[in-house]
Short mmCIF file of C-alpha atoms and ligand atoms in Angstrom, two decimals:
data_model
loop_
_atom_site.label_atom_id
_atom_site.label_comp_id
_atom_site.label_asym_id
_atom_site.label_seq_id
_atom_site.Cartn_x
_atom_site.Cartn_y
_atom_site.Cartn_z
CA MET L 13 104.38 0.20 78.26
CA PRO L 14 104.94 -3.14 80.16
CA ASP L 15 108.73 -2.73 80.20
CA SER L 16 108.28 0.63 82.17
CA ARG L 17 109.61 0.14 85.81
CA VAL L 18 107.60 1.05 88.87
CA ALA L 19 108.44 1.13 92.25
CA ILE L 20 106.05 1.47 95.20
CA ILE L 21 107.20 2.69 98.63
CA GLY L 22 105.18 1.26 101.46
CA GLY L 23 103.04 -1.94 101.45
CA GLY L 24 99.98 -0.72 103.44
CA TYR L 25 96.80 -0.51 101.68
CA SER L 26 97.47 2.42 99.53
CA GLY L 27 100.61 0.86 98.08
CA LEU L 28 98.92 -2.58 97.70
CA ALA L 29 96.29 -1.13 95.90
CA ALA L 30 98.19 1.03 93.58
CA ALA L 31 100.26 -2.23 92.74
CA TYR L 32 97.37 -4.16 92.07
CA GLU L 33 95.85 -1.56 89.74
CA LEU L 34 99.07 -1.32 87.74
CA ALA L 35 99.79 -5.16 87.66
CA LYS L 36 95.99 -5.34 86.14
CA ASN L 37 97.20 -3.10 83.53
CA GLY L 38 100.08 -4.98 82.30
CA LEU L 39 102.92 -3.66 84.53
CA THR L 40 105.09 -5.55 87.07
CA PRO L 41 105.53 -3.29 90.01
CA ILE L 42 107.89 -3.92 92.88
CA VAL L 43 106.60 -2.85 96.24
CA PHE L 44 109.35 -2.19 98.94
CA GLU L 45 107.91 -2.44 102.48
CA ALA L 46 109.96 -1.80 105.65
CA GLY L 47 107.84 -3.88 108.05
CA ARG L 48 107.95 -7.80 108.19
CA ALA L 49 104.55 -8.07 106.57
CA PRO L 50 102.43 -6.33 104.14
CA GLY L 51 99.24 -4.45 105.39
CA GLY L 52 100.65 -1.26 107.17
CA LEU L 53 98.28 0.06 109.90
CA ALA L 54 95.67 -2.33 108.65
CA GLY L 55 98.24 -5.29 109.20
CA SER L 56 97.46 -8.63 111.25
CA VAL L 57 98.69 -10.97 113.55
CA ARG L 58 97.66 -14.62 113.93
CA LEU L 59 95.49 -15.89 116.54
CA GLY L 60 94.78 -19.37 116.50
CA ASN L 61 93.86 -20.50 113.18
CA THR L 62 92.86 -17.21 111.92
CA HIS L 63 94.34 -13.56 111.92
CA ILE L 64 93.21 -10.52 113.88
CA GLU L 65 94.16 -6.78 113.10
CA ARG L 66 96.81 -5.13 115.26
CA TYR L 67 94.45 -2.17 115.65
CA TYR L 68 90.65 -2.21 115.47
CA HIS L 69 89.69 -2.20 112.07
CA HIS L 70 85.94 -2.51 110.43
CA TRP L 71 84.50 -1.31 107.25
CA PHE L 72 81.19 1.06 106.87
CA THR L 73 78.68 -0.71 104.53
CA HIS L 74 78.88 2.42 102.34
CA ASP L 75 82.76 1.92 101.79
CA ASP L 76 82.27 1.41 98.19
CA HIS L 77 86.13 1.37 97.09
CA VAL L 78 86.90 -1.37 99.44
CA LEU L 79 83.82 -3.52 98.83
CA ASP L 80 84.16 -3.15 95.04
CA LEU L 81 87.81 -4.52 95.60
CA VAL L 82 86.55 -7.27 97.67
CA LYS L 83 83.99 -8.35 95.10
CA GLU L 84 86.71 -7.89 92.30
CA LEU L 85 88.92 -10.25 94.10
CA GLY L 86 86.08 -12.80 94.69
CA LEU L 87 86.12 -12.27 98.53
CA GLN L 88 82.44 -11.50 98.42
CA ARG L 89 81.35 -14.71 100.06
CA HIS L 90 83.45 -14.04 103.27
CA LEU L 91 81.96 -10.59 103.90
CA VAL L 92 79.89 -10.22 106.61
CA VAL L 93 77.84 -7.25 108.04
CA HIS L 94 76.86 -7.02 111.73
CA GLU L 95 74.97 -4.65 113.83
CA THR L 96 77.13 -2.96 116.46
CA ASN L 97 76.42 -0.81 119.56
CA THR L 98 78.15 2.39 120.76
CA SER L 99 78.35 3.55 124.17
CA ASN L 100 79.88 6.49 126.38
CA TYR L 101 81.71 6.07 129.63
CA HIS L 102 81.00 9.22 131.62
CA ASP L 103 81.14 9.66 135.52
CA ASN L 104 81.75 5.74 136.10
CA GLN L 105 78.90 4.88 133.97
CA VAL L 106 78.48 3.40 130.63
CA TYR L 107 75.83 5.13 128.70
CA ARG L 108 74.50 3.58 125.34
CA LEU L 109 74.45 5.80 122.40
CA SER L 110 73.46 3.68 119.47
CA SER L 111 70.26 5.04 118.44
CA PRO L 112 68.18 8.31 118.38
CA LEU L 113 66.21 6.79 121.54
CA ASP L 114 69.67 6.59 123.33
CA VAL L 115 70.07 9.77 122.76
CA LEU L 116 67.24 10.93 124.14
CA ARG L 117 67.96 8.86 127.39
CA PHE L 118 71.68 10.19 127.85
CA GLY L 119 71.68 11.20 131.47
CA PRO L 120 74.60 13.33 131.64
CA LEU L 121 72.84 16.05 129.58
CA ARG L 122 69.63 18.02 130.52
CA LEU L 123 66.59 17.07 128.33
CA SER L 124 66.98 20.29 126.42
CA ASP L 125 70.86 19.57 125.47
CA ARG L 126 69.91 16.10 124.49
CA MET L 127 67.42 17.29 121.92
CA ARG L 128 70.17 19.58 120.64
CA LEU L 129 72.55 16.69 120.58
CA GLY L 130 70.03 14.70 118.37
CA ARG L 131 69.23 17.84 116.04
CA MET L 132 73.09 18.37 115.78
CA ALA L 133 73.51 14.94 114.00
CA LEU L 134 70.61 15.54 111.69
CA LYS L 135 71.56 19.17 110.90
CA GLY L 136 75.44 18.08 110.61
CA ARG L 137 74.71 15.20 108.17
CA SER L 138 72.34 17.49 106.02
CA VAL L 139 75.28 19.57 104.76
CA ARG L 140 75.98 18.40 101.32
CA ASP L 141 79.06 20.62 100.48
CA TYR L 142 81.83 20.33 103.09
CA ARG L 143 83.52 23.57 101.56
CA ARG L 144 80.81 25.55 103.20
CA LEU L 145 82.78 24.52 106.60
CA GLU L 146 86.30 25.09 105.41
CA GLY L 147 88.03 27.36 107.81
CA LYS L 148 85.72 26.63 110.63
CA THR L 149 87.17 24.68 113.68
CA ALA L 150 84.86 21.51 114.62
CA ARG L 151 84.52 23.01 118.23
CA LYS L 152 82.79 26.36 116.73
CA TRP L 153 80.67 24.25 114.35
CA ILE L 154 79.41 21.97 117.11
CA THR L 155 78.82 24.99 119.59
CA GLU L 156 76.81 26.90 116.91
CA MET L 157 74.68 23.60 116.22
CA ALA L 158 74.42 22.19 119.86
CA GLY L 159 75.66 24.66 122.28
CA PRO L 160 78.66 24.80 124.61
CA THR L 161 77.40 22.35 127.15
CA VAL L 162 76.91 19.42 124.43
CA TYR L 163 80.52 20.25 123.29
CA ASP L 164 82.00 20.39 126.93
CA VAL L 165 80.02 16.95 127.99
CA VAL L 166 80.24 14.82 124.83
CA TRP L 167 82.76 16.17 122.24
CA ARG L 168 85.52 17.92 124.15
CA PRO L 169 86.91 14.75 125.97
CA LEU L 170 86.83 12.92 122.59
CA PHE L 171 88.67 15.57 121.01
CA GLU L 172 91.10 16.02 123.53
CA GLY L 173 91.45 12.26 123.92
CA LYS L 174 91.93 12.00 120.07
CA PHE L 175 94.01 14.82 119.07
CA GLY L 176 95.62 16.15 122.17
CA PRO L 177 97.09 19.44 121.71
CA TYR L 178 95.46 19.95 118.25
CA ALA L 179 91.83 19.18 119.76
CA ASP L 180 90.79 23.20 119.59
CA GLU L 181 92.14 23.15 116.12
CA VAL L 182 90.51 20.32 114.14
CA SER L 183 88.51 21.09 110.94
CA ALA L 184 84.83 20.86 111.15
CA VAL L 185 85.17 19.22 107.94
CA TRP L 186 86.86 16.38 109.81
CA PHE L 187 83.78 16.00 112.12
CA TRP L 188 81.45 16.66 109.24
CA SER L 189 82.79 13.60 107.50
CA LYS L 190 82.69 11.28 110.63
CA LEU L 191 79.01 12.49 110.87
CA GLN L 192 78.47 11.29 107.15
CA THR L 193 80.41 7.94 107.40
CA ARG L 194 78.90 6.92 110.83
CA GLY L 195 75.31 8.23 109.92
CA ARG L 196 75.13 6.23 106.62
CA SER L 197 76.09 2.68 107.88
CA ARG L 198 72.88 2.04 109.49
CA SER L 199 70.25 -0.66 109.44
CA LYS L 200 66.63 -0.22 108.87
CA ARG L 201 66.26 -0.25 112.71
CA GLN L 202 68.64 2.88 112.71
CA ARG L 203 71.41 0.83 114.41
CA GLU L 204 74.88 1.15 113.41
CA GLN L 205 76.04 -1.94 111.15
CA LEU L 206 79.70 -2.46 109.95
CA ALA L 207 81.12 -4.65 107.44
CA TYR L 208 84.12 -7.16 107.96
CA LEU L 209 85.68 -10.22 106.14
CA ASP L 210 85.45 -13.61 107.93
CA GLY L 211 89.31 -14.38 108.45
CA GLY L 212 90.05 -10.69 108.74
CA PHE L 213 91.61 -7.84 106.74
CA GLN L 214 94.19 -10.40 106.02
CA ARG L 215 92.31 -12.15 103.77
CA LEU L 216 92.36 -9.00 101.68
CA THR L 217 95.88 -8.57 102.22
CA ASP L 218 96.80 -11.96 100.93
CA ALA L 219 94.50 -11.64 97.96
CA LEU L 220 96.13 -8.07 96.92
CA VAL L 221 99.49 -9.32 97.44
CA GLY L 222 98.64 -12.72 95.35
CA ALA L 223 97.14 -10.54 92.49
CA VAL L 224 100.22 -8.51 92.24
CA ILE L 225 102.62 -11.58 92.43
CA SER L 226 100.71 -13.53 89.99
CA ARG L 227 100.95 -11.04 87.36
CA GLY L 228 104.57 -10.62 87.70
CA GLY L 229 105.10 -8.00 90.25
CA GLN L 230 106.81 -8.38 93.48
CA VAL L 231 106.03 -7.34 97.15
CA ARG L 232 109.22 -7.21 99.24
CA VAL L 233 108.97 -7.14 102.99
CA SER L 234 111.73 -6.12 105.64
CA CYS L 235 113.09 -3.77 102.83
CA PRO L 236 113.18 -0.18 103.98
CA VAL L 237 113.98 2.43 101.40
CA SER L 238 116.51 5.00 102.84
CA GLU L 239 116.64 7.32 99.84
CA ILE L 240 115.19 8.02 96.41
CA ARG L 241 117.61 10.04 94.14
CA ARG L 242 118.40 11.01 90.73
CA ARG L 243 121.42 9.37 88.89
CA HIS L 244 122.07 9.74 85.06
CA GLY L 245 118.51 10.76 84.47
CA GLN L 246 116.83 7.75 86.28
CA TRP L 247 115.37 7.56 89.94
CA GLU L 248 117.17 5.25 92.12
CA VAL L 249 115.69 3.50 95.07
CA VAL L 250 118.43 2.80 97.59
CA SER L 251 117.47 0.09 100.35
CA GLU L 252 119.75 -2.33 102.02
CA GLY L 253 119.96 -4.93 99.46
CA GLY L 254 121.26 -2.17 97.01
CA CYS L 255 120.06 0.22 94.39
CA GLU L 256 117.72 0.07 91.66
CA SER L 257 116.52 2.30 88.87
CA PHE L 258 112.95 3.10 88.13
CA ASP L 259 110.92 5.05 85.47
CA GLN L 260 108.10 5.97 87.92
CA ILE L 261 108.09 5.90 91.74
CA LEU L 262 104.76 6.07 94.06
CA VAL L 263 105.63 6.79 97.57
CA THR L 264 102.82 5.78 100.07
CA THR L 265 104.83 6.31 103.20
CA PRO L 266 103.62 8.95 105.95
CA THR L 267 104.40 12.24 104.23
CA PRO L 268 107.27 13.16 106.78
CA ILE L 269 109.28 9.84 105.84
CA ALA L 270 108.66 10.65 102.08
CA ALA L 271 110.05 14.03 102.67
CA GLU L 272 113.15 12.67 104.37
CA ILE L 273 113.75 9.87 101.84
CA ILE L 274 113.70 12.26 98.75
CA PRO L 275 116.13 14.80 99.34
CA ASP L 276 115.59 16.38 95.90
CA LEU L 277 111.92 17.54 96.75
CA PRO L 278 111.71 21.22 96.31
CA GLU L 279 111.21 23.24 99.35
CA ALA L 280 107.61 24.34 98.53
CA TYR L 281 106.38 20.81 98.15
CA ARG L 282 108.60 19.68 101.23
CA HIS L 283 106.81 22.53 103.15
CA ARG L 284 103.41 20.84 102.36
CA THR L 285 104.42 17.45 103.44
CA ARG L 286 105.02 18.84 106.80
CA ALA L 287 102.00 20.98 107.08
CA ILE L 288 99.85 18.37 108.20
CA PRO L 289 100.93 16.81 111.36
CA TYR L 290 100.47 13.10 112.50
CA LEU L 291 99.73 11.79 115.93
CA GLY L 292 100.96 8.29 116.94
CA VAL L 293 99.01 5.56 118.64
CA THR L 294 99.49 3.24 121.33
CA GLU L 295 97.08 0.11 121.83
CA LEU L 296 96.96 -2.64 124.28
CA MET L 297 95.55 -5.63 122.63
CA LEU L 298 93.81 -8.08 125.21
CA VAL L 299 92.59 -11.68 124.40
CA LEU L 300 90.37 -12.63 127.27
CA ASN L 301 88.75 -15.82 128.10
CA ARG L 302 85.63 -14.13 128.68
CA ARG L 303 83.68 -10.95 127.52
CA LEU L 304 84.63 -7.79 129.16
CA SER L 305 81.36 -5.84 128.56
CA PRO L 306 78.20 -5.96 125.90
CA THR L 307 79.58 -3.03 124.01
CA TYR L 308 81.34 -3.01 120.89
CA TRP L 309 82.70 0.50 120.81
CA LEU L 310 83.15 2.48 124.08
CA ASN L 311 84.00 6.09 123.83
CA VAL L 312 85.93 7.02 127.21
CA ASN L 313 84.65 10.68 128.11
CA ASP L 314 87.06 10.69 131.27
CA PRO L 315 90.33 12.17 130.90
CA GLY L 316 91.32 10.44 134.12
CA TYR L 317 91.64 7.08 131.96
CA PRO L 318 94.75 6.66 129.86
CA PHE L 319 92.85 5.44 126.98
CA ILE L 320 90.08 6.85 124.79
CA GLY L 321 88.44 3.86 123.48
CA VAL L 322 87.61 0.49 124.75
CA ILE L 323 86.77 -1.68 121.36
CA GLU L 324 85.48 -5.20 122.11
CA HIS L 325 85.96 -6.62 118.77
CA THR L 326 84.18 -9.83 119.70
CA ASN L 327 81.02 -8.00 120.30
CA PHE L 328 81.09 -7.56 116.31
CA GLN L 329 82.56 -10.73 115.23
CA PRO L 330 81.62 -13.65 117.32
CA PRO L 331 84.24 -15.24 119.62
CA GLU L 332 83.81 -18.54 117.97
CA ALA L 333 85.76 -17.10 115.28
CA TYR L 334 88.96 -16.88 117.73
CA GLY L 335 88.50 -20.26 119.40
CA GLY L 336 86.11 -18.59 121.76
CA ARG L 337 88.43 -16.02 122.90
CA HIS L 338 87.50 -12.39 123.39
CA VAL L 339 89.60 -9.69 121.72
CA VAL L 340 89.50 -6.25 123.47
CA TYR L 341 91.33 -3.18 122.10
CA LEU L 342 92.36 -0.20 124.41
CA THR L 343 93.43 2.79 122.27
CA LYS L 344 95.31 6.09 122.84
CA TYR L 345 96.44 8.58 120.05
CA ARG L 346 99.18 10.64 121.22
CA ASP L 347 102.47 12.49 120.30
CA ALA L 348 105.87 11.00 120.45
CA GLY L 349 106.58 12.52 123.94
CA HIS L 350 103.57 11.22 125.56
CA GLU L 351 104.03 8.49 128.23
CA ALA L 352 101.66 6.01 126.22
CA ALA L 353 104.39 6.39 123.43
CA THR L 354 107.43 6.23 125.92
CA MET L 355 106.20 3.59 128.65
CA ASP L 356 107.56 0.24 128.07
CA GLN L 357 105.40 -2.62 127.49
CA ALA L 358 105.25 -4.30 130.86
CA SER L 359 104.65 -0.91 132.78
CA LEU L 360 102.01 0.05 130.11
CA ILE L 361 100.23 -3.30 130.58
CA LYS L 362 100.37 -3.14 134.31
CA THR L 363 98.95 0.68 134.34
CA TRP L 364 96.22 0.04 131.74
CA LEU L 365 94.97 -3.29 133.09
CA SER L 366 94.60 -1.48 136.66
CA GLN L 367 92.44 1.05 134.90
CA VAL L 368 90.40 -1.56 133.12
CA GLN L 369 89.82 -3.01 136.41
CA ARG L 370 88.55 0.43 137.75
CA MET L 371 86.33 0.73 134.66
CA PHE L 372 84.81 -2.87 134.99
CA PRO L 373 84.83 -3.62 138.71
CA THR L 374 84.25 -7.46 137.70
CA PHE L 375 87.40 -7.90 135.47
CA GLU L 376 90.24 -10.05 136.77
CA GLU L 377 93.58 -10.19 135.43
CA SER L 378 93.19 -14.11 135.45
CA TRP L 379 91.07 -13.43 132.39
CA VAL L 380 94.08 -12.24 130.33
CA ARG L 381 95.31 -15.05 128.13
CA HIS L 382 97.66 -12.55 126.01
CA ALA L 383 98.42 -8.91 126.14
CA GLN L 384 100.25 -6.96 123.49
CA VAL L 385 101.22 -3.23 123.14
CA TRP L 386 101.16 -2.01 119.55
CA LYS L 387 102.81 1.28 118.73
CA ASP L 388 102.93 3.47 115.60
CA ALA L 389 104.30 6.76 115.17
CA TYR L 390 102.24 8.11 112.09
CA ALA L 391 98.61 6.81 112.86
CA GLN L 392 96.37 9.74 112.38
CA PRO L 393 96.92 12.88 110.23
CA VAL L 394 95.55 15.97 112.14
CA VAL L 395 93.06 17.89 109.78
CA ARG L 396 93.20 21.14 111.12
CA ALA L 397 90.59 24.05 109.96
CA GLY L 398 91.92 25.43 106.67
CA CYS L 399 94.35 22.54 105.85
CA GLU L 400 92.62 21.76 102.18
CA SER L 401 95.21 24.12 100.26
CA GLN L 402 98.14 22.65 102.35
CA ILE L 403 97.71 18.87 101.05
CA PRO L 404 100.30 17.97 98.78
CA PRO L 405 99.01 16.78 95.58
CA ALA L 406 99.70 13.39 94.36
CA GLU L 407 101.98 14.37 91.33
CA THR L 408 105.15 16.14 92.99
CA PRO L 409 107.17 18.66 90.99
CA LEU L 410 109.81 15.85 90.35
CA PRO L 411 108.50 14.20 87.16
CA GLY L 412 107.93 10.46 88.16
CA ILE L 413 107.64 10.70 91.49
CA TRP L 414 104.10 10.40 93.12
CA MET L 415 102.85 10.83 96.77
CA CYS L 416 99.79 8.77 97.88
CA SER L 417 99.54 9.06 101.77
CA MET L 418 96.80 9.12 104.29
CA ALA L 419 97.49 12.91 104.85
CA GLN L 420 95.91 13.35 101.22
CA VAL L 421 92.95 11.88 102.15
CA TYR L 422 90.18 14.64 102.11
CA PRO L 423 87.63 15.58 102.99
CA GLU L 424 86.88 12.10 104.63
CA ASP L 425 89.23 10.78 107.53
CA ARG L 426 91.97 8.31 106.90
CA GLY L 427 90.47 4.77 106.43
CA THR L 428 91.38 1.50 104.16
CA ASN L 429 88.49 2.70 102.02
CA TYR L 430 90.28 5.88 101.01
CA ALA L 431 93.92 4.22 100.86
CA ILE L 432 92.43 1.91 98.12
CA GLN L 433 90.63 4.67 96.38
CA GLN L 434 93.72 6.97 96.43
CA GLY L 435 96.06 4.03 95.66
CA ARG L 436 94.34 3.14 92.51
CA ARG L 437 93.64 6.55 91.57
CA THR L 438 97.50 7.55 91.81
CA ALA L 439 98.23 4.29 89.93
CA ARG L 440 96.25 5.50 87.07
CA GLY L 441 98.01 8.52 87.06
CA VAL L 442 101.19 6.83 86.79
CA LEU L 443 99.98 4.76 83.69
CA GLU L 444 99.01 8.04 82.05
CA ALA L 445 102.26 9.40 82.68
CA ILE L 446 103.94 6.11 80.97
CA GLU L 447 101.78 6.34 78.29
CA ARG L 448 102.99 9.78 77.58
CA PRO L 449 105.97 9.77 74.57
CA GLU L 450 108.65 11.12 76.49
CA ARG L 451 108.69 8.33 79.03
CA ARG L 452 112.19 7.85 80.45
CA PRO L 453 114.23 4.99 79.09
CA GLN L 454 114.37 1.32 80.49
CA ALA L 455 116.19 1.03 83.73
CA VAL L 456 118.95 -1.27 85.30
CA ARG L 457 117.71 -3.89 87.81
CA ILE L 458 119.63 -4.85 90.80
CA ALA L 459 118.15 -7.49 93.15
CA CYS L 460 117.67 -6.60 96.75
CA THR L 461 116.38 -8.45 99.84
CA THR L 462 113.27 -10.64 100.62
CA PRO L 463 110.62 -11.23 98.15
CA ILE L 464 107.25 -12.77 99.28
CA GLU L 465 107.54 -16.36 97.87
CA GLN L 466 104.11 -17.50 97.78
CA ALA L 467 101.39 -16.06 95.72
CA ALA L 468 98.46 -15.92 98.05
CA GLY L 469 100.29 -17.49 100.87
CA PRO L 470 99.87 -16.35 104.39
CA ALA L 471 101.46 -13.17 105.94
CA GLU L 472 104.75 -13.59 107.27
CA PRO L 473 104.11 -14.91 110.85
CA ILE L 474 104.66 -12.48 113.56
CA PRO L 475 105.96 -14.05 116.70
CA ALA L 476 103.08 -14.89 119.17
CA PHE L 477 101.85 -12.35 121.56
CA ARG L 478 103.96 -11.79 124.60
CA GLY L 479 102.15 -12.96 127.83
CA LEU L 480 101.51 -10.52 130.70
CA SER L 481 105.13 -10.67 131.86
CA PRO L 482 107.69 -8.60 130.09
CA ALA L 483 109.49 -10.66 127.22
C1 FAD M 23 94.12 2.49 115.49
C2 FAD M 23 93.62 2.57 114.08
C3 FAD M 23 92.37 1.99 113.78
C4 FAD M 23 91.84 2.01 112.44
N1 FAD M 23 90.76 1.63 112.26
C5 FAD M 23 90.21 1.48 111.02
C6 FAD M 23 89.00 1.14 110.63
O1 FAD M 23 88.33 0.49 111.40
N2 FAD M 23 88.74 0.95 109.32
C7 FAD M 23 89.49 1.41 108.24
O2 FAD M 23 89.01 1.23 106.99
N3 FAD M 23 90.63 1.99 108.63
C8 FAD M 23 91.03 2.24 110.04
N4 FAD M 23 92.16 2.81 110.26
C9 FAD M 23 93.11 3.33 109.31
C10 FAD M 23 93.75 2.58 108.24
O3 FAD M 23 94.42 1.56 109.07
C11 FAD M 23 94.88 3.51 107.56
O4 FAD M 23 93.97 4.47 106.82
C12 FAD M 23 95.16 2.56 106.23
O5 FAD M 23 95.72 1.52 106.71
C13 FAD M 23 96.22 3.47 105.59
O6 FAD M 23 97.12 2.90 104.53
P1 FAD M 23 98.22 3.52 103.90
O7 FAD M 23 98.81 2.55 103.13
O8 FAD M 23 98.06 4.83 103.38
O9 FAD M 23 99.40 3.85 105.05
P2 FAD M 23 100.07 2.86 106.10
O10 FAD M 23 99.34 1.65 106.44
O11 FAD M 23 100.67 3.60 107.30
O12 FAD M 23 101.15 2.05 105.17
C14 FAD M 23 102.45 2.87 104.76
C15 FAD M 23 103.50 1.67 104.80
O13 FAD M 23 104.79 2.38 104.45
C16 FAD M 23 105.85 1.55 105.03
N5 FAD M 23 107.00 2.45 105.14
C17 FAD M 23 107.24 3.42 105.91
N6 FAD M 23 108.54 3.96 105.66
C18 FAD M 23 108.99 3.29 104.95
C19 FAD M 23 110.42 3.17 104.08
N7 FAD M 23 111.25 4.04 104.29
N8 FAD M 23 110.41 1.98 103.29
C20 FAD M 23 109.49 1.27 102.76
N9 FAD M 23 108.34 1.08 103.37
C21 FAD M 23 107.78 2.24 104.45
C22 FAD M 23 105.10 1.23 106.56
O14 FAD M 23 105.82 0.26 107.23
C23 FAD M 23 103.69 0.94 106.29
O15 FAD M 23 103.45 -0.43 105.81
C24 FAD M 23 92.75 2.61 111.41
C25 FAD M 23 94.07 3.16 111.78
C26 FAD M 23 94.50 2.84 113.17
C27 FAD M 23 95.76 3.49 113.44
#
């Protein structure tokens, strides 16, 4: 078994967790990552002496797969748990919505609707078997539980902001999983509490990469794979550095990319890789010299704003961790043609900052130390009603080719916890397949591109944030 060659395409958390599981079991997997650093959507940039995620990130206190991994890798001492607060921006006002009492005080709804909203959360969470909700849309389920006004005032703007044209198709199962995950991560005082690593997600990324490399595996960055093809009874991975043959290949890219790079995928399976659409994300990350607001998570229930969330990370992690600076993320999920996807960085910063000023009248542009726009085309799979039967299985019809992506996480929503769960589970499938007697013969190795040199060294530095003026 140790001489079996396994490639992993994609160095996000699915890929890194799979590589770790394989390396722990005596294999020496090679991870091919297109980006300049591992971590994928949970990747980070340097900020002063520490790192910060490109997109807002936290864990729930019951994210057991990630928390177990944190423990296994000896990072437990860096784990922190803090209470956070959530608010909704509605009709030019911020309403706190962190506790049952806040719900009862939520001004935009009549008292009877506030009671319905509160009861809805309890009722929704009491559903144990999500299969009861298969085929139903979130809109229908919420309206049944809490009435149309609650849907229109509280949920419609959030669904439209998050899922755009798909808002009315989103599955009740998606909403159920959100109620479960957010509802269970609570302190005794019924406040939401979230977990994080001191030093950021980068600490976990480094530890995973280190654990793979120290066991003989490789994590290659700036190494996009353009094709996976069958040659002389072997699977070949084609990248800029050349071709290499493998016995087993685990593909963790978004499913549409997987379909593109594996031309041999049979049509029925290929169809499933496209059945679950993805939305992209555009995020403006601001580093400020002072606090913007007291809220950690602000839902923007007003379609007049170009972003649907204002997440002030330093109302969760203290600003001292970032040399006294304050970090705020403004987020918009969108499709490829949306102006948030097509607008250039300078115009987007200018437009969005003017909207920040409208929302927080005391805000001044002079507070901004750095501003950076991040965009990703595959950020959020759209879980539509009845989609479970369309999810492609991890084991593809091509022997030796495995698929493990965000779009296959179900019934939960995407998240690093599930990326880790799925990555490790699929790796165990690969291990089992290798142990079968009919495994393929040893393959030829041809070297290619940039390996990460240091076992547990920092991620490849990403150039400092560009300032407010266009770079
Ligand atoms: C705005 C935002 C906020 C989020 N917040 C949270 C949060 O608070 N908590 C949480 O747990 N999760 C959060 N998530 C979700 C989390 O980031 C993802 O679920 C997780 O990172 C997915 O990991 P993955 O490895 O499956 O996919 P990805 O991270 O997408 O990794 C896939 C990798 O494949 C690489 N790749 C693509 N094509 C090729 C190719 N041809 N060759 C080689 N490599 C290729 C990509 O570069 C990428 O690194 C958030 C995501 C977003 C977008």
